[in-house]
mmCIF file of C-alpha atoms and ligand atoms in Angstrom:
data_model
loop_
_atom_site.group_PDB
_atom_site.id
_atom_site.type_symbol
_atom_site.label_atom_id
_atom_site.label_comp_id
_atom_site.label_asym_id
_atom_site.label_seq_id
_atom_site.Cartn_x
_atom_site.Cartn_y
_atom_site.Cartn_z
ATOM 1 C CA MET A 28 15.634 13.245 -3.268
ATOM 2 C CA SER A 29 13.793 9.936 -3.437
ATOM 3 C CA THR A 30 11.048 8.933 -1.018
ATOM 4 C CA LEU A 31 11.338 6.060 1.455
ATOM 5 C CA PHE A 32 9.138 3.936 -0.784
ATOM 6 C CA GLU A 33 11.188 4.772 -3.895
ATOM 7 C CA LYS A 34 14.238 3.525 -1.963
ATOM 8 C CA ILE A 35 12.366 0.302 -1.178
ATOM 9 C CA ALA A 36 11.461 -0.081 -4.872
ATOM 10 C CA ALA A 37 15.127 0.468 -5.766
ATOM 11 C CA ARG A 38 16.113 -2.275 -3.263
ATOM 12 C CA GLU A 39 18.136 0.241 -1.252
ATOM 13 C CA ILE A 40 16.277 -0.854 1.914
ATOM 14 C CA PRO A 41 15.800 -4.590 2.576
ATOM 15 C CA THR A 42 12.060 -5.310 2.424
ATOM 16 C CA ASP A 43 9.821 -8.337 2.045
ATOM 17 C CA ILE A 44 8.390 -7.657 -1.416
ATOM 18 C CA VAL A 45 5.441 -9.881 -2.335
ATOM 19 C CA TYR A 46 4.476 -8.475 -5.743
ATOM 20 C CA GLU A 47 5.820 -6.068 -8.359
ATOM 21 C CA ASP A 48 4.849 -4.906 -11.837
ATOM 22 C CA ASP A 49 5.530 -1.895 -14.067
ATOM 23 C CA LEU A 50 3.272 0.435 -12.096
ATOM 24 C CA CYS A 51 3.448 -0.665 -8.487
ATOM 25 C CA LEU A 52 5.115 -2.615 -5.721
ATOM 26 C CA CYS A 53 3.583 -4.549 -2.811
ATOM 27 C CA PHE A 54 5.555 -5.309 0.360
ATOM 28 C CA ARG A 55 5.036 -6.157 4.031
ATOM 29 C CA ASP A 56 4.630 -3.261 6.453
ATOM 30 C CA ILE A 57 7.515 -3.011 8.940
ATOM 31 C CA ASN A 58 5.061 -2.446 11.824
ATOM 32 C CA PRO A 59 2.118 -4.761 11.083
ATOM 33 C CA GLN A 60 -1.287 -3.887 12.528
ATOM 34 C CA ALA A 61 -2.808 -7.253 11.606
ATOM 35 C CA PRO A 62 -1.474 -10.779 10.919
ATOM 36 C CA VAL A 63 -1.162 -9.651 7.295
ATOM 37 C CA HIS A 64 -0.302 -6.002 6.652
ATOM 38 C CA LEU A 65 0.801 -5.117 3.130
ATOM 39 C CA LEU A 66 1.433 -1.802 1.421
ATOM 40 C CA ILE A 67 0.755 -1.271 -2.286
ATOM 41 C CA VAL A 68 2.766 1.658 -3.591
ATOM 42 C CA PRO A 69 2.768 3.237 -7.056
ATOM 43 C CA LYS A 70 6.251 3.515 -8.545
ATOM 44 C CA LYS A 71 5.370 7.062 -9.532
ATOM 45 C CA PRO A 72 5.800 9.078 -6.312
ATOM 46 C CA ILE A 73 2.291 10.540 -6.128
ATOM 47 C CA VAL A 74 2.375 12.300 -2.756
ATOM 48 C CA ARG A 75 -1.156 11.530 -1.602
ATOM 49 C CA ILE A 76 -4.687 11.113 -2.953
ATOM 50 C CA ALA A 77 -5.359 14.830 -2.449
ATOM 51 C CA GLU A 78 -2.508 15.617 -4.850
ATOM 52 C CA ALA A 79 -3.194 13.015 -7.527
ATOM 53 C CA GLY A 80 -4.193 14.282 -10.960
ATOM 54 C CA ALA A 81 -6.387 13.096 -13.790
ATOM 55 C CA GLU A 82 -3.243 11.657 -15.408
ATOM 56 C CA ASP A 83 -2.995 9.240 -12.452
ATOM 57 C CA LYS A 84 -6.347 7.605 -13.155
ATOM 58 C CA GLU A 85 -4.865 4.389 -14.527
ATOM 59 C CA THR A 86 -2.365 4.101 -11.683
ATOM 60 C CA LEU A 87 -5.015 4.676 -9.015
ATOM 61 C CA GLY A 88 -7.302 2.015 -10.493
ATOM 62 C CA HIS A 89 -4.335 -0.312 -10.803
ATOM 63 C CA LEU A 90 -3.647 -0.104 -7.060
ATOM 64 C CA LEU A 91 -7.120 -1.494 -6.283
ATOM 65 C CA LEU A 92 -6.880 -4.247 -8.856
ATOM 66 C CA THR A 93 -3.485 -5.121 -7.387
ATOM 67 C CA ALA A 94 -5.144 -5.400 -3.966
ATOM 68 C CA GLN A 95 -7.483 -7.984 -5.483
ATOM 69 C CA LEU A 96 -4.589 -9.828 -7.134
ATOM 70 C CA VAL A 97 -2.438 -9.893 -3.997
ATOM 71 C CA ALA A 98 -5.389 -11.006 -1.855
ATOM 72 C CA LYS A 99 -5.775 -14.028 -4.131
ATOM 73 C CA GLN A 100 -2.027 -14.652 -4.319
ATOM 74 C CA GLU A 101 -1.586 -14.510 -0.532
ATOM 75 C CA GLY A 102 -4.744 -16.542 0.141
ATOM 76 C CA PHE A 103 -6.995 -14.136 2.053
ATOM 77 C CA ALA A 104 -9.365 -13.018 -0.726
ATOM 78 C CA GLU A 105 -12.220 -15.241 0.462
ATOM 79 C CA LYS A 106 -11.992 -14.500 4.187
ATOM 80 C CA GLY A 107 -11.739 -10.795 3.494
ATOM 81 C CA PHE A 108 -9.478 -7.865 4.049
ATOM 82 C CA ARG A 109 -9.499 -4.114 4.570
ATOM 83 C CA THR A 110 -7.937 -1.457 2.357
ATOM 84 C CA VAL A 111 -6.960 1.911 3.854
ATOM 85 C CA ILE A 112 -5.434 5.070 2.409
ATOM 86 C CA ASN A 113 -4.377 7.644 5.001
ATOM 87 C CA ASN A 114 -4.361 11.198 3.671
ATOM 88 C CA GLY A 115 -2.757 14.162 5.451
ATOM 89 C CA PRO A 116 -2.354 14.883 9.183
ATOM 90 C CA ASP A 117 -5.903 14.048 10.283
ATOM 91 C CA GLY A 118 -5.853 10.936 8.112
ATOM 92 C CA GLY A 119 -2.817 9.573 9.945
ATOM 93 C CA GLU A 120 -0.464 9.745 6.966
ATOM 94 C CA GLU A 121 3.215 9.341 7.915
ATOM 95 C CA VAL A 122 4.928 8.648 4.600
ATOM 96 C CA PRO A 123 4.302 11.250 1.859
ATOM 97 C CA HIS A 124 4.259 8.743 -0.993
ATOM 98 C CA LEU A 125 0.809 7.358 -1.765
ATOM 99 C CA HIS A 126 0.230 3.842 -0.470
ATOM 100 C CA LEU A 127 -2.708 1.533 -0.020
ATOM 101 C CA HIS A 128 -2.686 -0.492 3.199
ATOM 102 C CA ILE A 129 -4.095 -4.024 3.040
ATOM 103 C CA LEU A 130 -4.961 -5.565 6.399
ATOM 104 C CA ALA A 131 -6.064 -9.180 6.744
ATOM 105 C CA GLY A 132 -5.910 -12.259 8.926
ATOM 106 C CA ARG A 133 -8.213 -11.027 11.680
ATOM 107 C CA LYS A 134 -11.724 -9.628 11.993
ATOM 108 C CA MET A 135 -11.585 -5.853 11.546
ATOM 109 C CA THR A 136 -13.567 -3.486 13.736
ATOM 110 C CA TRP A 137 -15.551 -0.395 12.792
ATOM 111 C CA PRO A 138 -15.309 2.542 13.290
ATOM 112 C CA PRO A 139 -11.545 2.680 12.805
ATOM 113 C CA GLY A 140 -9.484 4.624 15.342
HETATM 114 P P1 LIG B 484 0.898 5.874 6.729
HETATM 115 O O1 LIG B 484 0.810 6.147 8.208
HETATM 116 O O2 LIG B 484 1.707 6.928 6.024
HETATM 117 O O3 LIG B 484 -0.422 5.618 6.081
HETATM 118 O O4 LIG B 484 1.659 4.507 6.606
HETATM 119 C C1 LIG B 484 3.039 4.386 6.506
HETATM 120 C C2 LIG B 484 3.357 2.943 6.768
HETATM 121 O O5 LIG B 484 4.681 2.676 6.349
HETATM 122 C C3 LIG B 484 3.279 2.559 8.251
HETATM 123 O O6 LIG B 484 2.315 1.532 8.422
HETATM 124 C C4 LIG B 484 4.696 2.114 8.577
HETATM 125 O O7 LIG B 484 4.744 1.037 9.486
HETATM 126 C C5 LIG B 484 5.247 1.748 7.218
HETATM 127 N N1 LIG B 484 6.687 1.908 7.112
HETATM 128 C C6 LIG B 484 7.417 2.982 7.514
HETATM 129 N N2 LIG B 484 8.725 2.793 7.244
HETATM 130 C C7 LIG B 484 8.822 1.565 6.666
HETATM 131 C C8 LIG B 484 9.928 0.811 6.150
HETATM 132 O O8 LIG B 484 11.083 1.219 6.172
HETATM 133 N N3 LIG B 484 9.640 -0.412 5.627
HETATM 134 C C9 LIG B 484 8.376 -0.907 5.574
HETATM 135 N N4 LIG B 484 8.217 -2.111 5.042
HETATM 136 N N5 LIG B 484 7.307 -0.220 6.039
HETATM 137 C C10 LIG B 484 7.533 1.004 6.578
#
């Protein structure tokens, strides 16, 4: 059975996709926590960081470089942004398909909740 994010990649669920390449997809979060809230998702359904393997090294690096690319494309690279990966129950993970959150468009606070 495919994950929610695989269904989004397959266009089975209408989503505002802002970037796509062979390895990943970037789209707007349905419940934004900042003026800009994007998710970068590998097409390979890696469950979470804790379950990634050495064979995923290129994909994992690609997600971060895609964050840089999308930040430039969407015009918030200079003002700044936050990247977040939630992992497991204490990390606040809800969707078991690895995804990198990108939050931008407001000043972030620290520590996070
Ligand atoms: P997590 O809590 O697992 O790190 O993040 C999952 C994210 O997926 C949440 O921010 C949630 O709003 C987002 N999300 C859940 N379902 C959908 C959906 O159907 N479409 C989109 N675009 N985002 C979703």
